[in-house]
Amino acid sequence: MSGLKIVGGRALCGRIHVQGAKNSVLPILAASLLSGGETVIHNCPALSDVDAAIDILRHLGCRAEFTQGTAYVDSSTMTRCDIPDELMRRMRSSVIFLGAILARAGEAKLSMPGGCELGPRPIDLHLLAMERLGAELETRGGNLLLRSHGLRGGRIDLSIPSVGATENAMIAASGAQGETLITNAAREPEIGDLGRYLRALGVKIRGEGTSTVSVEGGGFAPCCQHTIIPDRIAAATFIAAAAASGGDLTLTGVAGDHMRAVLDAFSRMGVEIRECGDTMRVLSRGKLRSPGTVTTGPYPGFPTDAQPPLMAACLGAEGISVFVETVFQSRFRHVPELRRMGADIKVDGRVAIAQGPGRLHGARVEAPDLRGGAALMVAALAAEGESIITQMRHIDRGYEKIADLLRSVGAEAERID
Ligand code: UD1
């Protein structure tokens, strides 16, 4: 089992080039099935979730490669329409392949995704979207079987602006005959990125990034290139790390417009953020203040994925910081681990209250999930002494070569096995 050893107390200084967005590349890799042609994806991050998506594409019979930031998929050789349980379990977001497989093959067979670290993760809205496009659903022995005799455009009204369901609906609708209207769609920047990819593929799509998206399927381009947007959650994590360690970090390849709610919260804490094009300088000098109450919500609200690293940065801030989690049920699983490092945090249902400023000390802690692991990294960088974060497999899902990267900006960080 691998872990991350961090000796805290060093200010992070230097430059970090922010990786491409994990949550963008996964749906785009899935959508590459649609055309039966070739897709080249640039700025693709080297993450275990991307490896899992590439393995799914290969299992389906596609040629798929990933080297040095570029993924290549040739889906002309696709022969299968199922995702086995082992691959579904490796990546919860495998359900994002549902719409693409169904649209391409007329049939999709997936094992039912279970709950995950963040609590129950229902997929009712994904299934509703497929049914609205004319698919028939059967569930048998924990497996989902969807069939269609050619998907047809339709109206999909989402009761919650689910990111994954919006993406699945957009992808399936791209392979349907006629026009589809998706209402109450999620507006996350990653949806906009998927829209740009689908447009490059030849799909007539309008309104992606707003609450109403219309999609008209049609002929696909035989080949297509796409560059993934910057990962706003990785950027938020690095800002939290610079804030907590009292650093001076320059982030390059970043999109400030995708992270206004996050930048506002750090500014309220007294972190200075200077933006210039796709570069952002983050300066944390002296004392931090609590940002007050931070309530997570769908975009453009404060992203639930950035809540754990922000909470870790708030532990050294003067005053009480309140976190209200409205998106997922179990999103405070990092709290008991932070407490092992000396944090004063109380949790009541979906509200967490952190009292600062506290002095954190190094400890052996376990990453409970991906972003909970990010919170532990931030806390360990600010803590006195040595921390060991175990269960690195969670962190590897979302952060590229993290130990090397932290070392390159002055942290004492080392991967251990
Ligand atoms: C995506 C992101 C994840 C992020 C989340 C919210 C990816 C790969 N993952 O996850 O990092 O934390 O958006 O920004 O992009 N829901 C239902 N029924 C459904 C689908 C969702 O009730 O069919 C609920 C969920 O339980 C949750 C809420 O909707 O409470 C939002 O989830 P959703 O936006 O779907 O998150 P994901 O797409 O899974």
CSV table of C-alpha atoms and ligand atoms in Angstrom, one decimal:
chain,number,residue,atom,x,y,z
A,1,MET,CA,0.0,0.0,0.0
A,2,SER,CA,1.5,3.3,-0.9
A,3,GLY,CA,1.5,6.5,1.1
A,4,LEU,CA,2.7,10.0,1.0
A,5,LYS,CA,5.2,11.3,3.6
A,6,ILE,CA,5.1,15.0,4.2
A,7,VAL,CA,7.2,17.0,6.7
A,8,GLY,CA,5.2,20.2,7.2
A,9,GLY,CA,6.1,23.8,7.9
A,10,ARG,CA,7.7,24.8,4.6
A,11,ALA,CA,6.2,27.6,2.6
A,12,LEU,CA,5.4,26.5,-1.0
A,13,CYS,CA,7.2,28.8,-3.5
A,14,GLY,CA,7.6,28.4,-7.3
A,15,ARG,CA,5.5,27.5,-10.3
A,16,ILE,CA,3.0,24.7,-10.9
A,17,HIS,CA,1.5,24.0,-14.3
A,18,VAL,CA,-2.1,22.9,-13.6
A,19,GLN,CA,-3.1,19.5,-15.1
A,20,GLY,CA,-6.0,19.1,-17.5
A,21,ALA,CA,-9.4,18.5,-15.8
A,22,LYS,CA,-10.1,14.9,-14.7
A,23,ASN,CA,-13.9,15.5,-14.8
A,24,SER,CA,-13.6,16.8,-18.4
A,25,VAL,CA,-11.5,14.1,-19.9
A,26,LEU,CA,-13.6,11.1,-18.6
A,27,PRO,CA,-16.8,12.1,-20.4
A,28,ILE,CA,-14.9,13.1,-23.5
A,29,LEU,CA,-13.1,9.7,-23.6
A,30,ALA,CA,-16.5,8.1,-23.3
A,31,ALA,CA,-17.9,10.3,-26.1
A,32,SER,CA,-15.1,9.3,-28.4
A,33,LEU,CA,-17.0,6.0,-28.9
A,34,LEU,CA,-19.8,7.9,-30.8
A,35,SER,CA,-18.1,8.6,-34.1
A,36,GLY,CA,-16.5,5.3,-34.8
A,37,GLY,CA,-13.5,7.4,-35.8
A,38,GLU,CA,-10.3,8.8,-34.3
A,39,THR,CA,-10.0,11.3,-31.4
A,40,VAL,CA,-6.8,12.9,-30.1
A,41,ILE,CA,-7.1,14.5,-26.7
A,42,HIS,CA,-4.5,17.0,-25.6
A,43,ASN,CA,-3.7,18.2,-22.0
A,44,CYS,CA,-4.9,14.8,-20.7
A,45,PRO,CA,-3.8,14.3,-17.1
A,46,ALA,CA,-1.9,11.1,-16.1
A,47,LEU,CA,-4.4,9.7,-13.5
A,48,SER,CA,-5.5,6.3,-12.5
A,49,ASP,CA,-9.1,7.2,-13.5
A,50,VAL,CA,-7.8,8.0,-17.0
A,51,ASP,CA,-6.1,4.6,-17.1
A,52,ALA,CA,-9.3,3.0,-16.1
A,53,ALA,CA,-11.2,4.8,-18.8
A,54,ILE,CA,-8.6,3.7,-21.4
A,55,ASP,CA,-8.9,0.1,-20.2
A,56,ILE,CA,-12.7,0.3,-20.6
A,57,LEU,CA,-12.2,1.6,-24.2
A,58,ARG,CA,-9.8,-1.3,-24.9
A,59,HIS,CA,-12.2,-3.8,-23.4
A,60,LEU,CA,-14.9,-2.5,-25.8
A,61,GLY,CA,-12.5,-3.3,-28.7
A,62,CYS,CA,-11.2,0.2,-29.4
A,63,ARG,CA,-7.6,1.1,-29.9
A,64,ALA,CA,-6.7,3.5,-27.0
A,65,GLU,CA,-3.3,4.9,-26.0
A,66,PHE,CA,-2.2,7.5,-23.6
A,67,THR,CA,1.3,8.9,-23.6
A,68,GLN,CA,2.8,12.2,-22.3
A,69,GLY,CA,-0.4,14.2,-22.0
A,70,THR,CA,-2.0,13.0,-25.2
A,71,ALA,CA,-4.7,10.3,-25.4
A,72,TYR,CA,-5.6,8.7,-28.7
A,73,VAL,CA,-8.7,6.7,-29.4
A,74,ASP,CA,-9.8,4.8,-32.5
A,75,SER,CA,-13.3,3.6,-31.9
A,76,SER,CA,-13.8,2.1,-35.4
A,77,THR,CA,-12.9,-1.3,-34.0
A,78,MET,CA,-15.5,-1.3,-31.2
A,79,THR,CA,-16.9,-4.8,-30.9
A,80,ARG,CA,-18.5,-5.0,-27.4
A,81,CYS,CA,-21.2,-3.2,-25.5
A,82,ASP,CA,-20.6,-4.3,-21.9
A,83,ILE,CA,-18.5,-3.0,-19.0
A,84,PRO,CA,-17.6,-5.8,-16.6
A,85,ASP,CA,-18.0,-5.4,-12.8
A,86,GLU,CA,-14.3,-5.2,-12.2
A,87,LEU,CA,-13.9,-2.1,-14.5
A,88,MET,CA,-17.1,-0.5,-13.1
A,89,ARG,CA,-15.7,-0.8,-9.6
A,90,ARG,CA,-12.4,0.6,-10.5
A,91,MET,CA,-14.0,3.9,-11.5
A,92,ARG,CA,-17.4,4.9,-10.2
A,93,SER,CA,-17.8,7.4,-13.0
A,94,SER,CA,-17.8,4.4,-15.5
A,95,VAL,CA,-21.5,5.1,-15.8
A,96,ILE,CA,-20.5,8.0,-18.0
A,97,PHE,CA,-20.0,5.3,-20.8
A,98,LEU,CA,-23.6,4.4,-20.7
A,99,GLY,CA,-25.0,6.9,-23.2
A,100,ALA,CA,-22.1,6.5,-25.6
A,101,ILE,CA,-22.2,2.7,-25.7
A,102,LEU,CA,-26.0,2.8,-26.1
A,103,ALA,CA,-25.9,5.4,-28.9
A,104,ARG,CA,-23.2,3.6,-30.8
A,105,ALA,CA,-24.2,-0.1,-30.3
A,106,GLY,CA,-28.0,0.1,-29.7
A,107,GLU,CA,-27.4,-1.8,-26.5
A,108,ALA,CA,-25.4,-1.4,-23.3
A,109,LYS,CA,-24.8,-3.8,-20.4
A,110,LEU,CA,-23.2,-2.4,-17.2
A,111,SER,CA,-23.1,-3.7,-13.7
A,112,MET,CA,-25.0,-1.5,-11.3
A,113,PRO,CA,-22.6,1.1,-9.7
A,114,GLY,CA,-22.7,0.7,-5.9
A,115,GLY,CA,-22.5,3.5,-3.4
A,116,CYS,CA,-19.1,5.2,-2.9
A,117,GLU,CA,-17.1,7.0,-0.3
A,118,LEU,CA,-19.4,10.1,-0.6
A,119,GLY,CA,-22.5,8.2,0.2
A,120,PRO,CA,-25.2,6.7,-2.1
A,121,ARG,CA,-24.6,7.6,-5.7
A,122,PRO,CA,-28.0,7.0,-7.5
A,123,ILE,CA,-28.1,6.9,-11.3
A,124,ASP,CA,-31.9,7.3,-11.7
A,125,LEU,CA,-31.4,10.5,-13.7
A,126,HIS,CA,-28.9,8.9,-16.1
A,127,LEU,CA,-31.5,6.1,-16.7
A,128,LEU,CA,-34.4,8.5,-17.1
A,129,ALA,CA,-32.4,10.4,-19.8
A,130,MET,CA,-31.8,7.2,-21.7
A,131,GLU,CA,-35.5,6.2,-21.4
A,132,ARG,CA,-36.6,9.7,-22.7
A,133,LEU,CA,-34.5,9.0,-25.8
A,134,GLY,CA,-36.3,5.7,-26.4
A,135,ALA,CA,-34.2,3.2,-24.6
A,136,GLU,CA,-35.7,0.2,-22.8
A,137,LEU,CA,-34.3,-0.7,-19.4
A,138,GLU,CA,-34.0,-4.0,-17.7
A,139,THR,CA,-32.3,-4.7,-14.4
A,140,ARG,CA,-31.2,-8.3,-13.8
A,141,GLY,CA,-29.0,-9.7,-11.0
A,142,GLY,CA,-27.3,-6.3,-10.3
A,143,ASN,CA,-26.8,-5.7,-14.0
A,144,LEU,CA,-28.3,-3.0,-16.2
A,145,LEU,CA,-29.3,-3.8,-19.7
A,146,LEU,CA,-30.4,-1.0,-22.0
A,147,ARG,CA,-31.6,-1.5,-25.5
A,148,SER,CA,-32.9,0.7,-28.3
A,149,HIS,CA,-33.9,0.4,-31.8
A,150,GLY,CA,-32.3,3.7,-32.7
A,151,LEU,CA,-32.4,6.5,-30.1
A,152,ARG,CA,-34.8,9.4,-30.9
A,153,GLY,CA,-34.5,13.0,-29.7
A,154,GLY,CA,-36.7,13.9,-26.8
A,155,ARG,CA,-37.2,16.2,-23.8
A,156,ILE,CA,-35.2,15.5,-20.7
A,157,ASP,CA,-36.2,17.4,-17.6
A,158,LEU,CA,-33.7,16.8,-14.8
A,159,SER,CA,-35.0,17.2,-11.3
A,160,ILE,CA,-31.4,18.0,-10.1
A,161,PRO,CA,-28.7,19.5,-12.2
A,162,SER,CA,-26.6,16.4,-12.1
A,163,VAL,CA,-23.3,16.7,-13.8
A,164,GLY,CA,-23.0,13.1,-14.9
A,165,ALA,CA,-26.6,12.8,-16.0
A,166,THR,CA,-26.3,16.0,-18.1
A,167,GLU,CA,-23.2,14.6,-19.8
A,168,ASN,CA,-24.7,11.2,-20.4
A,169,ALA,CA,-27.8,12.9,-21.9
A,170,MET,CA,-25.7,15.1,-24.1
A,171,ILE,CA,-23.7,12.2,-25.4
A,172,ALA,CA,-26.6,9.9,-26.0
A,173,ALA,CA,-28.6,12.7,-27.7
A,174,SER,CA,-25.6,13.2,-30.0
A,175,GLY,CA,-26.2,9.8,-31.4
A,176,ALA,CA,-30.0,10.1,-31.6
A,177,GLN,CA,-32.2,11.0,-34.5
A,178,GLY,CA,-33.7,14.5,-34.2
A,179,GLU,CA,-33.5,17.2,-31.5
A,180,THR,CA,-33.2,16.8,-27.8
A,181,LEU,CA,-33.8,19.4,-25.2
A,182,ILE,CA,-32.2,19.0,-21.7
A,183,THR,CA,-33.7,21.3,-19.0
A,184,ASN,CA,-32.3,22.0,-15.6
A,185,ALA,CA,-28.9,20.9,-17.0
A,186,ALA,CA,-25.7,21.2,-14.9
A,187,ARG,CA,-23.6,24.3,-15.9
A,188,GLU,CA,-20.2,23.2,-14.8
A,189,PRO,CA,-17.2,24.2,-17.0
A,190,GLU,CA,-16.6,20.5,-17.8
A,191,ILE,CA,-20.1,20.4,-19.5
A,192,GLY,CA,-19.0,23.3,-21.7
A,193,ASP,CA,-15.8,21.4,-22.6
A,194,LEU,CA,-17.8,18.3,-23.5
A,195,GLY,CA,-20.1,20.5,-25.7
A,196,ARG,CA,-17.0,21.9,-27.5
A,197,TYR,CA,-15.8,18.3,-28.2
A,198,LEU,CA,-19.2,17.2,-29.5
A,199,ARG,CA,-19.4,20.3,-31.7
A,200,ALA,CA,-15.9,19.4,-33.1
A,201,LEU,CA,-17.3,16.0,-33.8
A,202,GLY,CA,-20.1,17.5,-35.9
A,203,VAL,CA,-23.0,17.5,-33.4
A,204,LYS,CA,-25.3,20.6,-33.5
A,205,ILE,CA,-25.3,21.6,-29.9
A,206,ARG,CA,-26.4,24.9,-28.2
A,207,GLY,CA,-26.6,26.2,-24.7
A,208,GLU,CA,-24.0,23.9,-23.0
A,209,GLY,CA,-22.9,25.7,-19.8
A,210,THR,CA,-26.5,27.1,-19.4
A,211,SER,CA,-29.5,25.4,-17.8
A,212,THR,CA,-31.0,24.5,-21.2
A,213,VAL,CA,-29.1,22.5,-23.7
A,214,SER,CA,-30.3,21.5,-27.2
A,215,VAL,CA,-28.6,18.7,-29.1
A,216,GLU,CA,-29.2,17.5,-32.6
A,217,GLY,CA,-27.4,14.3,-33.6
A,218,GLY,CA,-26.2,13.7,-37.1
A,219,GLY,CA,-23.1,12.7,-39.1
A,220,PHE,CA,-19.8,12.6,-37.2
A,221,ALA,CA,-16.4,13.9,-38.4
A,222,PRO,CA,-14.1,10.9,-39.0
A,223,CYS,CA,-11.4,12.5,-36.8
A,224,CYS,CA,-11.2,15.2,-34.2
A,225,GLN,CA,-8.8,16.9,-31.9
A,226,HIS,CA,-9.6,18.5,-28.5
A,227,THR,CA,-7.7,20.2,-25.7
A,228,ILE,CA,-9.0,19.6,-22.2
A,229,ILE,CA,-9.7,22.6,-19.9
A,230,PRO,CA,-7.6,23.2,-16.8
A,231,ASP,CA,-8.5,21.3,-13.6
A,232,ARG,CA,-10.2,23.9,-11.4
A,233,ILE,CA,-10.3,21.5,-8.4
A,234,ALA,CA,-6.5,20.7,-8.6
A,235,ALA,CA,-5.9,24.5,-8.9
A,236,ALA,CA,-8.1,25.1,-5.8
A,237,THR,CA,-6.1,22.4,-3.9
A,238,PHE,CA,-2.8,24.1,-4.8
A,239,ILE,CA,-4.2,27.5,-3.7
A,240,ALA,CA,-5.3,25.9,-0.4
A,241,ALA,CA,-1.7,24.5,0.0
A,242,ALA,CA,-0.1,27.8,-0.7
A,243,ALA,CA,-2.5,29.6,1.7
A,244,ALA,CA,-2.0,27.1,4.5
A,245,SER,CA,1.8,27.0,4.2
A,246,GLY,CA,2.3,30.8,3.8
A,247,GLY,CA,3.6,30.5,0.3
A,248,ASP,CA,4.1,32.3,-3.0
A,249,LEU,CA,2.9,30.0,-5.8
A,250,THR,CA,2.4,30.8,-9.4
A,251,LEU,CA,-0.1,28.6,-11.2
A,252,THR,CA,0.1,28.4,-14.9
A,253,GLY,CA,-2.5,27.0,-17.4
A,254,VAL,CA,-5.4,27.9,-15.1
A,255,ALA,CA,-8.8,29.3,-15.8
A,256,GLY,CA,-9.8,31.9,-13.1
A,257,ASP,CA,-13.2,32.3,-14.7
A,258,HIS,CA,-14.1,28.7,-13.8
A,259,MET,CA,-13.3,29.2,-10.2
A,260,ARG,CA,-14.8,32.6,-9.0
A,261,ALA,CA,-16.5,31.2,-5.9
A,262,VAL,CA,-13.3,29.5,-4.9
A,263,LEU,CA,-11.2,32.6,-5.5
A,264,ASP,CA,-13.7,34.7,-3.5
A,265,ALA,CA,-13.4,32.4,-0.5
A,266,PHE,CA,-9.6,32.5,-0.5
A,267,SER,CA,-9.7,36.3,-0.9
A,268,ARG,CA,-12.0,36.6,2.1
A,269,MET,CA,-9.3,34.7,4.0
A,270,GLY,CA,-6.7,37.3,3.2
A,271,VAL,CA,-4.9,35.3,0.4
A,272,GLU,CA,-3.8,37.6,-2.4
A,273,ILE,CA,-4.5,36.3,-5.8
A,274,ARG,CA,-3.2,38.1,-8.9
A,275,GLU,CA,-4.6,36.9,-12.2
A,276,CYS,CA,-3.0,37.6,-15.5
A,277,GLY,CA,-4.4,35.6,-18.4
A,278,ASP,CA,-4.0,31.9,-17.7
A,279,THR,CA,-1.5,32.6,-14.9
A,280,MET,CA,-2.4,33.1,-11.3
A,281,ARG,CA,0.0,34.2,-8.5
A,282,VAL,CA,-1.1,33.2,-5.0
A,283,LEU,CA,0.5,35.0,-2.0
A,284,SER,CA,-0.2,34.1,1.5
A,285,ARG,CA,1.5,36.4,4.0
A,286,GLY,CA,0.9,36.5,7.7
A,287,LYS,CA,-2.4,35.6,9.3
A,288,LEU,CA,-5.4,34.1,7.5
A,289,ARG,CA,-9.0,34.9,8.5
A,290,SER,CA,-11.9,32.6,8.4
A,291,PRO,CA,-13.9,32.9,5.1
A,292,GLY,CA,-17.2,32.8,7.1
A,293,THR,CA,-19.8,30.4,5.9
A,294,VAL,CA,-19.1,28.4,2.8
A,295,THR,CA,-22.0,26.6,1.2
A,296,THR,CA,-21.4,24.1,-1.5
A,297,GLY,CA,-23.7,23.9,-4.5
A,298,PRO,CA,-23.9,23.3,-8.3
A,299,TYR,CA,-21.8,25.6,-10.5
A,300,PRO,CA,-21.4,28.6,-10.3
A,301,GLY,CA,-21.7,27.9,-6.5
A,302,PHE,CA,-18.8,26.7,-4.4
A,303,PRO,CA,-17.7,23.3,-5.7
A,304,THR,CA,-18.2,20.4,-3.3
A,305,ASP,CA,-14.9,19.0,-4.4
A,306,ALA,CA,-13.0,22.1,-3.2
A,307,GLN,CA,-14.7,22.0,0.3
A,308,PRO,CA,-12.2,19.5,1.9
A,309,PRO,CA,-9.0,21.3,0.9
A,310,LEU,CA,-10.5,24.7,1.8
A,311,MET,CA,-11.5,23.3,5.2
A,312,ALA,CA,-7.9,22.2,5.8
A,313,ALA,CA,-6.6,25.7,4.9
A,314,CYS,CA,-9.1,27.2,7.3
A,315,LEU,CA,-7.7,25.3,10.3
A,316,GLY,CA,-4.9,27.9,10.6
A,317,ALA,CA,-7.3,30.9,10.1
A,318,GLU,CA,-8.5,33.2,12.8
A,319,GLY,CA,-12.1,32.7,13.7
A,320,ILE,CA,-14.9,30.1,13.1
A,321,SER,CA,-15.3,28.7,9.5
A,322,VAL,CA,-18.6,27.0,8.7
A,323,PHE,CA,-19.1,24.6,5.9
A,324,VAL,CA,-22.6,23.6,4.6
A,325,GLU,CA,-22.5,20.6,2.3
A,326,THR,CA,-25.6,20.5,0.0
A,327,VAL,CA,-24.4,18.2,-2.8
A,328,PHE,CA,-23.3,14.9,-1.2
A,329,GLN,CA,-24.3,13.1,2.0
A,330,SER,CA,-20.9,11.9,3.3
A,331,ARG,CA,-18.5,14.7,2.4
A,332,PHE,CA,-16.9,15.2,5.8
A,333,ARG,CA,-15.0,11.9,6.1
A,334,HIS,CA,-11.7,13.8,6.2
A,335,VAL,CA,-12.8,15.4,9.5
A,336,PRO,CA,-11.8,12.6,11.9
A,337,GLU,CA,-8.5,12.4,10.2
A,338,LEU,CA,-7.9,16.1,10.4
A,339,ARG,CA,-8.8,15.8,14.1
A,340,ARG,CA,-5.9,13.3,14.5
A,341,MET,CA,-3.7,16.2,13.4
A,342,GLY,CA,-5.1,18.5,16.1
A,343,ALA,CA,-7.9,20.2,14.3
A,344,ASP,CA,-10.9,21.5,16.2
A,345,ILE,CA,-13.9,20.6,14.0
A,346,LYS,CA,-17.5,19.7,14.9
A,347,VAL,CA,-19.9,18.1,12.5
A,348,ASP,CA,-23.7,18.2,12.7
A,349,GLY,CA,-25.3,16.5,9.8
A,350,ARG,CA,-24.4,18.5,6.7
A,351,VAL,CA,-22.7,21.3,8.6
A,352,ALA,CA,-19.1,21.3,9.8
A,353,ILE,CA,-17.7,24.0,12.1
A,354,ALA,CA,-14.0,24.6,12.3
A,355,GLN,CA,-12.5,26.7,15.1
A,356,GLY,CA,-9.2,28.3,14.3
A,357,PRO,CA,-6.4,29.2,14.5
A,358,GLY,CA,-5.1,25.8,15.7
A,359,ARG,CA,-1.7,24.3,15.6
A,360,LEU,CA,-1.6,21.2,13.6
A,361,HIS,CA,0.9,18.4,14.2
A,362,GLY,CA,2.0,15.6,11.9
A,363,ALA,CA,0.2,12.2,12.2
A,364,ARG,CA,-0.4,9.0,10.4
A,365,VAL,CA,-3.7,9.5,8.6
A,366,GLU,CA,-5.8,7.7,6.0
A,367,ALA,CA,-7.2,9.3,2.8
A,368,PRO,CA,-10.9,8.5,3.0
A,369,ASP,CA,-11.6,9.6,-0.6
A,370,LEU,CA,-10.0,11.7,-3.3
A,371,ARG,CA,-10.7,15.2,-2.1
A,372,GLY,CA,-10.6,14.1,1.6
A,373,GLY,CA,-7.0,13.0,0.7
A,374,ALA,CA,-6.3,16.4,-0.8
A,375,ALA,CA,-7.4,18.0,2.5
A,376,LEU,CA,-5.0,15.8,4.4
A,377,MET,CA,-2.1,16.9,2.1
A,378,VAL,CA,-2.9,20.5,2.7
A,379,ALA,CA,-3.1,20.0,6.5
A,380,ALA,CA,0.2,18.0,6.4
A,381,LEU,CA,2.0,20.8,4.5
A,382,ALA,CA,1.0,23.3,7.3
A,383,ALA,CA,1.5,20.9,10.2
A,384,GLU,CA,4.5,20.7,12.5
A,385,GLY,CA,6.4,17.5,12.0
A,386,GLU,CA,6.0,14.4,9.8
A,387,SER,CA,2.7,13.1,8.5
A,388,ILE,CA,2.1,9.9,6.6
A,389,ILE,CA,-1.0,9.8,4.4
A,390,THR,CA,-2.1,6.2,3.5
A,391,GLN,CA,-4.5,5.0,0.8
A,392,MET,CA,-2.8,7.0,-1.9
A,393,ARG,CA,-5.0,5.1,-4.5
A,394,HIS,CA,-7.7,7.7,-3.8
A,395,ILE,CA,-5.3,10.7,-4.4
A,396,ASP,CA,-3.9,9.0,-7.5
A,397,ARG,CA,-7.3,9.2,-9.1
A,398,GLY,CA,-7.2,13.0,-9.3
A,399,TYR,CA,-3.6,14.4,-8.8
A,400,GLU,CA,-0.8,13.8,-11.3
A,401,LYS,CA,2.6,12.9,-9.8
A,402,ILE,CA,1.7,14.7,-6.6
A,403,ALA,CA,4.9,14.0,-4.5
A,404,ASP,CA,7.2,15.2,-7.3
A,405,LEU,CA,5.1,18.3,-7.9
A,406,LEU,CA,5.0,19.3,-4.2
A,407,ARG,CA,8.7,18.8,-3.9
A,408,SER,CA,9.3,21.0,-7.0
A,409,VAL,CA,7.8,23.9,-5.1
A,410,GLY,CA,9.8,23.4,-1.9
A,411,ALA,CA,7.7,20.8,0.1
A,412,GLU,CA,9.4,17.9,1.9
A,413,ALA,CA,7.2,15.2,0.3
A,414,GLU,CA,8.0,11.7,-0.6
A,415,ARG,CA,6.0,8.7,-1.9
A,416,ILE,CA,6.6,5.6,0.2
A,417,ASP,CA,5.5,2.0,-0.4
B,1,UD1,C1,-19.5,15.0,-10.7
B,1,UD1,C2,-18.0,15.0,-10.5
B,1,UD1,C3,-17.7,15.1,-9.0
B,1,UD1,C4,-18.4,16.2,-8.3
B,1,UD1,C5,-19.9,16.2,-8.7
B,1,UD1,C6,-20.6,17.5,-8.2
B,1,UD1,C7,-17.2,13.7,-12.4
B,1,UD1,C8,-16.5,12.5,-12.8
B,1,UD1,N1,-17.4,13.8,-11.0
B,1,UD1,O1,-20.0,13.8,-10.1
B,1,UD1,O2,-16.3,15.2,-8.8
B,1,UD1,O3,-18.2,16.2,-6.9
B,1,UD1,O4,-20.1,16.1,-10.1
B,1,UD1,O5,-20.1,18.6,-8.7
B,1,UD1,O6,-17.4,14.6,-13.1
B,1,UD1,N2,-27.9,12.4,-8.2
B,1,UD1,C9,-29.1,11.7,-8.2
B,1,UD1,N3,-29.4,10.9,-9.2
B,1,UD1,C10,-28.6,10.8,-10.3
B,1,UD1,C11,-27.4,11.5,-10.4
B,1,UD1,C12,-27.1,12.3,-9.3
B,1,UD1,O7,-29.9,11.8,-7.2
B,1,UD1,O8,-29.0,10.0,-11.2
B,1,UD1,C13,-27.5,13.3,-7.1
B,1,UD1,C14,-26.2,12.8,-6.4
B,1,UD1,O9,-26.5,11.8,-5.4
B,1,UD1,C15,-25.7,14.1,-5.8
B,1,UD1,C16,-26.2,15.1,-6.8
B,1,UD1,O10,-27.2,14.5,-7.6
B,1,UD1,O11,-26.4,14.3,-4.5
B,1,UD1,C17,-25.1,15.7,-7.7
B,1,UD1,O12,-24.4,14.6,-8.3
B,1,UD1,P1,-23.8,14.7,-9.8
B,1,UD1,O13,-23.8,16.1,-10.2
B,1,UD1,O14,-24.5,13.7,-10.6
B,1,UD1,O15,-22.3,14.2,-9.5
B,1,UD1,P2,-21.5,13.3,-10.4
B,1,UD1,O16,-21.8,13.6,-11.9
B,1,UD1,O17,-21.6,11.9,-9.9
